[in-house]
Coordinates of C-alpha atoms and ligand atoms in Angstrom, one line a residue:
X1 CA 15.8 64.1 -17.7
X2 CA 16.6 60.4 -16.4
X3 CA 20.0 59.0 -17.2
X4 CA 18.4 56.8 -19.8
X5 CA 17.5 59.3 -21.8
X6 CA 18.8 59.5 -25.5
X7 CA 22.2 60.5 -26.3
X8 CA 23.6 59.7 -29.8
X9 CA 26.7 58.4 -28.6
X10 CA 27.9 55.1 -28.8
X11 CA 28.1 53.4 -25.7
X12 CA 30.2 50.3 -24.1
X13 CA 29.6 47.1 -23.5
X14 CA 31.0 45.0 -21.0
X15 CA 29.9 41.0 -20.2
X16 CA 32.4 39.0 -17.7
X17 CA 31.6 36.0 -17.2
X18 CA 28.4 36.4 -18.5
X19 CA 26.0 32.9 -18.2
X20 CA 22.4 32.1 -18.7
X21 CA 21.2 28.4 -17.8
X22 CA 17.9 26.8 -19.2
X23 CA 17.4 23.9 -16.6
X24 CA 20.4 21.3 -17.6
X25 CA 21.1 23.1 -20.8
X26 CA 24.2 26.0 -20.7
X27 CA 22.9 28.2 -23.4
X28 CA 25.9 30.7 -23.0
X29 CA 28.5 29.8 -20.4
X30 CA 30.5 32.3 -19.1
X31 CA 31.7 34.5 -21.7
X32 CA 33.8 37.4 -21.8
X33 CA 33.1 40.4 -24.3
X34 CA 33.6 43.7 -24.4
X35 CA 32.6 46.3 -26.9
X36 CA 34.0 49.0 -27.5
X37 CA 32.0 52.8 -28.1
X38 CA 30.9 52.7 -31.6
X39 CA 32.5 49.5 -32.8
X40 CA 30.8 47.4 -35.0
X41 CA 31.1 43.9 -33.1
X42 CA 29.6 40.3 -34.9
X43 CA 28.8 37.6 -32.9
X44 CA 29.7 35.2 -35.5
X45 CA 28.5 30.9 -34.9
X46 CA 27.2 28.0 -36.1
X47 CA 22.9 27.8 -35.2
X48 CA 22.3 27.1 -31.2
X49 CA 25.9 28.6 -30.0
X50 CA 24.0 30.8 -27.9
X51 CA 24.7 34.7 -30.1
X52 CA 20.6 35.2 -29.7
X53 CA 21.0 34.4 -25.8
X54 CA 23.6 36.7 -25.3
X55 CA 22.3 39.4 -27.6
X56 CA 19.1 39.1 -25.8
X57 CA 20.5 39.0 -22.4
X58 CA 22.0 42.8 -23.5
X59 CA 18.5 43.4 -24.3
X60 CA 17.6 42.4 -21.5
X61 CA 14.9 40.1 -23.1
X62 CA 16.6 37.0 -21.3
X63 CA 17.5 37.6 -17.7
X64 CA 20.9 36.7 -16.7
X65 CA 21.7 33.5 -14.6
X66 CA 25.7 34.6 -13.5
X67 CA 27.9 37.1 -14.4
X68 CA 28.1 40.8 -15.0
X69 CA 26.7 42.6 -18.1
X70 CA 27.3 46.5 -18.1
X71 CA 26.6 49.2 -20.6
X72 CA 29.0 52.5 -20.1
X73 CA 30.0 51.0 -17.0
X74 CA 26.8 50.9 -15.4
X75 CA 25.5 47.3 -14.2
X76 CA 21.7 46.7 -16.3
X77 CA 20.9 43.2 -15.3
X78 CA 18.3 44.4 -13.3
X79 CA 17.1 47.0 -15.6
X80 CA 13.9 46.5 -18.2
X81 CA 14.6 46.6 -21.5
X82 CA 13.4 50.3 -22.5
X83 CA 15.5 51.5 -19.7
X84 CA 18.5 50.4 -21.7
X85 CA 18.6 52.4 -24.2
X86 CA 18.8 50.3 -27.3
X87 CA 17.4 49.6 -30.6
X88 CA 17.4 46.0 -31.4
X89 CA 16.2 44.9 -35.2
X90 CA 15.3 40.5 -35.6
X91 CA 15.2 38.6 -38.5
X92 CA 11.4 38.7 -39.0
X93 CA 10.4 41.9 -39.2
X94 CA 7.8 42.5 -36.7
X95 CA 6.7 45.6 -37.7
X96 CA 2.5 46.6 -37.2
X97 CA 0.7 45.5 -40.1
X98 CA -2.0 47.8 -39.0
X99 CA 0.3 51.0 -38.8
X100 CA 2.0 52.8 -41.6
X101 CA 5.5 53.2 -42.2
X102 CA 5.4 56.7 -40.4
X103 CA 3.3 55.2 -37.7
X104 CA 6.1 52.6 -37.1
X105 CA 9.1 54.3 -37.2
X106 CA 7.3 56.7 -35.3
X107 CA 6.1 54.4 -32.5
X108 CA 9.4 54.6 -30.2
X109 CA 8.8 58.2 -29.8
X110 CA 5.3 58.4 -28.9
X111 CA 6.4 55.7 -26.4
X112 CA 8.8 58.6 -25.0
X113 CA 6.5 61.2 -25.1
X114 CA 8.2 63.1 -27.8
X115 CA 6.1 65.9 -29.0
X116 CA 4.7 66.3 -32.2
X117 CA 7.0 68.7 -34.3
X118 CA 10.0 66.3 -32.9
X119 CA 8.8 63.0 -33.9
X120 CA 8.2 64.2 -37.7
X121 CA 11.4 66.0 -37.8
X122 CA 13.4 62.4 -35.9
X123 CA 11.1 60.4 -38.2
X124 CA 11.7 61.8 -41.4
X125 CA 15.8 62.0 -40.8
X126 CA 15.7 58.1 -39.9
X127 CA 13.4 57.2 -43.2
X128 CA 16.2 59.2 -45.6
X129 CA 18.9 57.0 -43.9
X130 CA 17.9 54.2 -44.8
X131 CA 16.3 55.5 -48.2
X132 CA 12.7 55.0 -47.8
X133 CA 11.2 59.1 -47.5
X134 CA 8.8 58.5 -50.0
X135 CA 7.4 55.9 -48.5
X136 CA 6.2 57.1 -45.1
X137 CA 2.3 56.5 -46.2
X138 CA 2.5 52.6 -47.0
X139 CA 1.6 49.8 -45.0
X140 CA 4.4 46.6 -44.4
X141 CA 2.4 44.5 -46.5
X142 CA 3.1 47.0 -49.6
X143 CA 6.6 47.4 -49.0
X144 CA 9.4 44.5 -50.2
X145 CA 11.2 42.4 -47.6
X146 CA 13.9 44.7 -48.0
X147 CA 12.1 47.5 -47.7
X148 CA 10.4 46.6 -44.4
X149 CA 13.4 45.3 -42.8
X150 CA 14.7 49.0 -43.1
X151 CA 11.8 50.7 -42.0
X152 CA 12.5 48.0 -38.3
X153 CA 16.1 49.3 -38.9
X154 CA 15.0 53.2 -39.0
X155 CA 12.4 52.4 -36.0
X156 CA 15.0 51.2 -34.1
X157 CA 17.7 53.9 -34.7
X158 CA 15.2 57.0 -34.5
X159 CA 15.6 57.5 -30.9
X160 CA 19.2 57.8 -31.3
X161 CA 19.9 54.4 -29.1
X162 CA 23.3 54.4 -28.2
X163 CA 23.4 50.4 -28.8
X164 CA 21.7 48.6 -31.7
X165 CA 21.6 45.1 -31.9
X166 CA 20.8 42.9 -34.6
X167 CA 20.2 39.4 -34.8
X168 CA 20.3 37.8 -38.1
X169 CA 18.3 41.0 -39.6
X170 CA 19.5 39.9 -43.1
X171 CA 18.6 36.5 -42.7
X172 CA 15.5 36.0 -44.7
X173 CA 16.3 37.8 -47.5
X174 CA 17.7 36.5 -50.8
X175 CA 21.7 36.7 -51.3
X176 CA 21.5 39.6 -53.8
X177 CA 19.8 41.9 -51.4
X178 CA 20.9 40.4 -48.5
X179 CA 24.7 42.3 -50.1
X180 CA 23.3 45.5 -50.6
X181 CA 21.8 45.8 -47.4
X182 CA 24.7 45.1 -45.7
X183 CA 26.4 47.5 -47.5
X184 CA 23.7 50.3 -46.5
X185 CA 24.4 48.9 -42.7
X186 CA 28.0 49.4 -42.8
X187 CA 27.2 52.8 -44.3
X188 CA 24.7 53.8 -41.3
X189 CA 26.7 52.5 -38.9
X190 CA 29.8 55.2 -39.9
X191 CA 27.3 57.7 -40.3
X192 CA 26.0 57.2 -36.8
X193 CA 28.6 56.0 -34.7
X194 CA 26.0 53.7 -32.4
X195 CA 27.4 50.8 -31.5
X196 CA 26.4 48.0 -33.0
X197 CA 26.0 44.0 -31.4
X198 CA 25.0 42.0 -34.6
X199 CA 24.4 38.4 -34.4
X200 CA 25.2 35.7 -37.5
X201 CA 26.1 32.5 -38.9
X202 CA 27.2 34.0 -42.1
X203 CA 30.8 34.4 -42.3
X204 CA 31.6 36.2 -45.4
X205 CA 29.0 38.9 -43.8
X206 CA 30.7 39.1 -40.7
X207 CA 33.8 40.0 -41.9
X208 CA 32.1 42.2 -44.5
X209 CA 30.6 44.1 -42.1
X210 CA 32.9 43.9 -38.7
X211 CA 35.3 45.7 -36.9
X212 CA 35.9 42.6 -34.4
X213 CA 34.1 39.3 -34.5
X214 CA 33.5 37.0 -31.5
X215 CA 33.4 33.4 -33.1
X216 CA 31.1 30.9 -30.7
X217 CA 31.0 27.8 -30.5
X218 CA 29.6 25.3 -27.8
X219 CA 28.2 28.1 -25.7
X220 CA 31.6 29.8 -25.5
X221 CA 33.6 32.5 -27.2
X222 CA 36.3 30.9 -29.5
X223 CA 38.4 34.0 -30.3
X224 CA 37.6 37.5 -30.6
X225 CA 40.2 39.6 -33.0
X226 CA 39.5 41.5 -35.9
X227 CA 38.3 40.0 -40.1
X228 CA 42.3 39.6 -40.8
X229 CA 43.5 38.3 -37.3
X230 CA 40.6 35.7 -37.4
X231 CA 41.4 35.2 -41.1
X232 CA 45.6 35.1 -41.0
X233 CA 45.7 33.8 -37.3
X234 CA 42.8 31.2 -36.4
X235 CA 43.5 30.1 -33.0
X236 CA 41.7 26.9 -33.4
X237 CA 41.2 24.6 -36.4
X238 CA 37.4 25.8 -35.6
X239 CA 37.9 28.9 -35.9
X240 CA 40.1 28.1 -39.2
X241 CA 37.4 26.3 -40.9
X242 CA 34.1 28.7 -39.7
X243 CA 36.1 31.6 -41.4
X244 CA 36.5 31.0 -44.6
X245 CA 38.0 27.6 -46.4
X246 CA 41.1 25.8 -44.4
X247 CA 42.6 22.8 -45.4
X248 CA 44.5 20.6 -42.7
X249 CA 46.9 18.0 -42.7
X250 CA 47.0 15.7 -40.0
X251 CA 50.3 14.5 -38.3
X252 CA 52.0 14.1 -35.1
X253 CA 54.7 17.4 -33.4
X254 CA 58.3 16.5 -34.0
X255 CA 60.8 19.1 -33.6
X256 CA 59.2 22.5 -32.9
X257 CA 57.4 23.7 -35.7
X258 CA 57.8 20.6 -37.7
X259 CA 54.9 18.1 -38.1
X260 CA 55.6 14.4 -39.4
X261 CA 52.6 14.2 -42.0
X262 CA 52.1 10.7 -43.2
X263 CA 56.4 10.2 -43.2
X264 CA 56.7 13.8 -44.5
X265 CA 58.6 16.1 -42.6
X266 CA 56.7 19.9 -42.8
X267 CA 57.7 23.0 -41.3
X268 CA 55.0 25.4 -39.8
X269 CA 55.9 29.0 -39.2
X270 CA 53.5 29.5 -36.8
X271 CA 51.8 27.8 -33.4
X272 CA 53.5 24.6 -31.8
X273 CA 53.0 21.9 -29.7
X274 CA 54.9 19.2 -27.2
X275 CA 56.7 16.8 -28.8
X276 CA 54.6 13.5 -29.8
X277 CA 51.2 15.9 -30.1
X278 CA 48.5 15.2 -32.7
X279 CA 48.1 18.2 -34.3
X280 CA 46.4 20.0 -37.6
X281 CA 48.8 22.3 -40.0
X282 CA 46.4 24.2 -41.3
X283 CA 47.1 26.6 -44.8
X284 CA 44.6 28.4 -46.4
X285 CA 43.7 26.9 -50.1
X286 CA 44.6 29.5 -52.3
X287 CA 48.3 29.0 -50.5
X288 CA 48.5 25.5 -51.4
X289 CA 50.6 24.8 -55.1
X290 CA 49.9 22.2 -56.8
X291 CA 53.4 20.2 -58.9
X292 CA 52.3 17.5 -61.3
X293 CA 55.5 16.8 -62.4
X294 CA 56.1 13.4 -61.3
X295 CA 58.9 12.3 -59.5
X296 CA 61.3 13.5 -56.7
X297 CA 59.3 15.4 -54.4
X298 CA 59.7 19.3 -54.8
X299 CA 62.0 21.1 -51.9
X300 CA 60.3 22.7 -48.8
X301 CA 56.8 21.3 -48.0
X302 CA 55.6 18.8 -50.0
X303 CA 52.6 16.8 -49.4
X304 CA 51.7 13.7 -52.0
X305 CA 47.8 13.5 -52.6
X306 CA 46.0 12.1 -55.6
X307 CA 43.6 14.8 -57.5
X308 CA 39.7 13.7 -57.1
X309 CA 37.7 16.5 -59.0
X310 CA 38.2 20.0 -59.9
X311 CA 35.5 22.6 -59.7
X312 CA 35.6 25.8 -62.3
X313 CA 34.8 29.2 -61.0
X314 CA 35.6 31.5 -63.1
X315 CA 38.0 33.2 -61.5
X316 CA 39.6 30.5 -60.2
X317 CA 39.7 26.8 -59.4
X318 CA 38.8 24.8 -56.4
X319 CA 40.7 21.7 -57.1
X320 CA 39.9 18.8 -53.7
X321 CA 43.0 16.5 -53.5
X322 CA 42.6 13.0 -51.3
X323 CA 45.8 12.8 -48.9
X324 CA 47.2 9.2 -48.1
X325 CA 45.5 9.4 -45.0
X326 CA 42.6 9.6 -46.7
X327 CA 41.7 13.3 -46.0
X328 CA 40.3 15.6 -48.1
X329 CA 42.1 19.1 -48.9
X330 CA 41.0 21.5 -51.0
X331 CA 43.7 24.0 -53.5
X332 CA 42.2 27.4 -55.1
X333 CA 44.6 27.7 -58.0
X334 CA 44.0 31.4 -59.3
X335 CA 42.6 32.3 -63.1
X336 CA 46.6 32.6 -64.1
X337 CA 47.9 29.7 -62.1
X338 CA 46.0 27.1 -63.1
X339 CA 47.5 23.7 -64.0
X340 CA 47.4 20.5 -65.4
X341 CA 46.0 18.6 -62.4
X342 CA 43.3 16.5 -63.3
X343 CA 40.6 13.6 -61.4
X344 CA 43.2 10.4 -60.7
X345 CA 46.9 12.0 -61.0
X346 CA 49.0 11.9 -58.4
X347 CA 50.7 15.5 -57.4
X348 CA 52.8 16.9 -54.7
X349 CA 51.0 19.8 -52.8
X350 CA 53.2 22.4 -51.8
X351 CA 53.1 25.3 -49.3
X352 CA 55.4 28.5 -47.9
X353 CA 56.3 27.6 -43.9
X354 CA 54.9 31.1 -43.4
X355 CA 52.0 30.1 -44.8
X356 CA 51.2 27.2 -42.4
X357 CA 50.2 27.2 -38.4
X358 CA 50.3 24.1 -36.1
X359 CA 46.8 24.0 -34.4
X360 CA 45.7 21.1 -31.9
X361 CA 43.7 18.7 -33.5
X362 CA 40.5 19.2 -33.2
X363 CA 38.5 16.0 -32.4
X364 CA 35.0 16.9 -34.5
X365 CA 37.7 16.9 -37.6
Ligands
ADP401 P1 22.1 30.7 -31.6 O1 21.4 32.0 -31.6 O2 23.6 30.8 -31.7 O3 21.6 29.8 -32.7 P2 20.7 30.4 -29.1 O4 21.3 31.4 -28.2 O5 19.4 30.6 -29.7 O6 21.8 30.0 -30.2 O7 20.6 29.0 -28.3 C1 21.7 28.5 -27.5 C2 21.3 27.2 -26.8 O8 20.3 27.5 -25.8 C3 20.7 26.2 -27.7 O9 21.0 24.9 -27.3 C4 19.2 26.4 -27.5 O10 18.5 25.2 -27.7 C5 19.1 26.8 -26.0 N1 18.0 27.6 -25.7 C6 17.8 28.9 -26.2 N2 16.6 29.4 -25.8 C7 16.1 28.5 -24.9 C8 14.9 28.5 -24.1 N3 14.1 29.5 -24.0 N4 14.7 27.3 -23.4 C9 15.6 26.3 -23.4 N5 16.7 26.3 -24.2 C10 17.0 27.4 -24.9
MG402 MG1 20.0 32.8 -33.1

């Protein structure tokens, strides 16, 4: 047996200063990663932040231009893609139209030379994971969009790769199945302890589905922590407003910790800055209170803004409040917290020091 062959095991990954160059343009510029045996890592970034590049340079679909990539140690950058062993599902599903479902979940094997009894034992275990045994006899173009992106997800899982990468394998489906599927990928993933790369732009999937999440931006790797570190500790106010809803308020480093905001004094309790530094508090909306009371400002933080619309959810309220300044910021008032604000009053927006981190201003904001 070659060292490449199948082991259900998740393996490691390892890029250092990973890089890949297209003429002038840096599509990925050397990024370090590493991911761990069986972790479910997202590459997480807004469209042409180079996640495909770099998943496909693990893949080894792209060749590398600088910079080490390793799996369990071992360098692959010279190595052909089916001598890495991995499964890799894309967001089309490029399945055969000609072959049935069997015949293309079983294709990997054949490939392998796995005989008969094998391939119908391997092939029937990887349709019941992802809940398509019955439907072994139908072509792609009978099945759903659903249905066919599982059969590419049991095809690429049913030679027990210990990596399986996915780029945007959700990404042409509509939202409601698009949530059950992920679902039914976190589920496989426990079940099979493979390590998984998957590439997206959505965030509310990412952290749905991640153990860690490499945010990129630019051709680099913003931060790397896991759904509540990126979420209670951005690093950067991009990084703040990719994952989930941030407002900021803009204003210059005074003391450390505290930010003059438009001739307010505000008190961050974490990050800081020199002295004199344009910087970003950023809080999270559904930390921000709103006091209509008119008046003395409230004690503690206290912002003045004038209310422009509100927005009903349900469950909440989104309520976006212009700041002297002229920024926008946005205030979730929850269903039993909602108050009086309404379009053209002037309010006082209030938040917890704990609740606010001094980032460096960000010069796309
Ligand atoms: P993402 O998957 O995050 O949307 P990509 O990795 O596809 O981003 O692309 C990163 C950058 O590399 C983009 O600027 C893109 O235009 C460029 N790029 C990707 N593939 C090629 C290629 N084959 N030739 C030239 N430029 C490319
Ligand atoms: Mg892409």
């Amino acid at each position: 047996m070659s060292a490449d062959t199948a082991t259900p095991h998740g393996a490691s990954i390892t890029l250092r200063r990973l890089t890949k160059r297209y003429g002038s343009v840096t599509a990925v510029d050397a990024i370090d990663l590493d991911a761990r045996p069986g972790e479910f890592l997202t590459l997480l970034g807004p469209s042409g932040s180079g996640k495909t590049t770099t998943l496909n340079m693990i893949a080894g679909f792209v060749d590398v231009t600088d910079g080490d990539l390793q799996i369990d140690g071992r360098p692959v950058a010279d190595l052909p893609p089916y001598r890495r062993n991995i499964g890799m599902v894309f967001q089309h599903y490029a399945l055969f139209p000609h072959m049935t479902v069997t015949g293309n979940v079983e294709y990997p094997l054949r490939q392998r030379k796995i005989g008969k009894a094998d391939r119908a034992a391997k092939v029937a275990a990887a349709l019941r994971t992802v809940g398509l045994q019955d439907y072994g006899k139908r072509m792609p173009k009978e099945l759903s969009g659903g249905q066919q992106q599982r059969v590419a997800l049991a095809r690429a899982m049913v030679y027990e790769p210990s990596v399986l990468l996915m780029d945007e394998p959700l990404g042409a489906l509509d939202k409601k199945l698009r949530d059950s599927l992920q679902l039914e990928i976190k589920r496989i993933h426990g079940e099979l302890g493979t390590t998984f790369v998957y590439v997206t732009h959505d965030q509310d999937e990412a952290l749905v589905l991640s153990d860690r999440i490499a945010v990129f931006n630019n051709a680099r790797i913003e931060q790397i922590g896991t759904p509540t570190e990126l979420y209670e500790h951005p690093k950067s106010v991009f990084v703040a407003r990719f994952l989930g809803e941030s407002s900021l308020f803009h204003g210059t480093v005074g003391d450390p910790r505290t930010v003059d905001v438009g001739g307010r004094r505000v008190v961050a309790g974490r990050g800081d800055a020199d002295a004199g530094a344009a910087v970003a508090v950023v809080v999270r909306p559904e930390r921000i209170r709103i006091v209509v009371d008119p008046g003395a400002p409230p004690a503690g933080n206290a912002v003045p803004g004038r209310v422009i619309q509100h927005i009903y959810l349900g469950n909440s309220r989104k309520v976006e409040v212009r700041l002297p300044d002229d920024t926008v910021v946005l205030v979730r008032e929850s269903a039993g917290s909602i108050t009086r604000a309404e379009p053209g009053q002037d309010v006082w927006l209030t938040f917890d020091p704990d609740n606010a981190a001094i980032l460096p201003a960000d010069a796309t904001n």
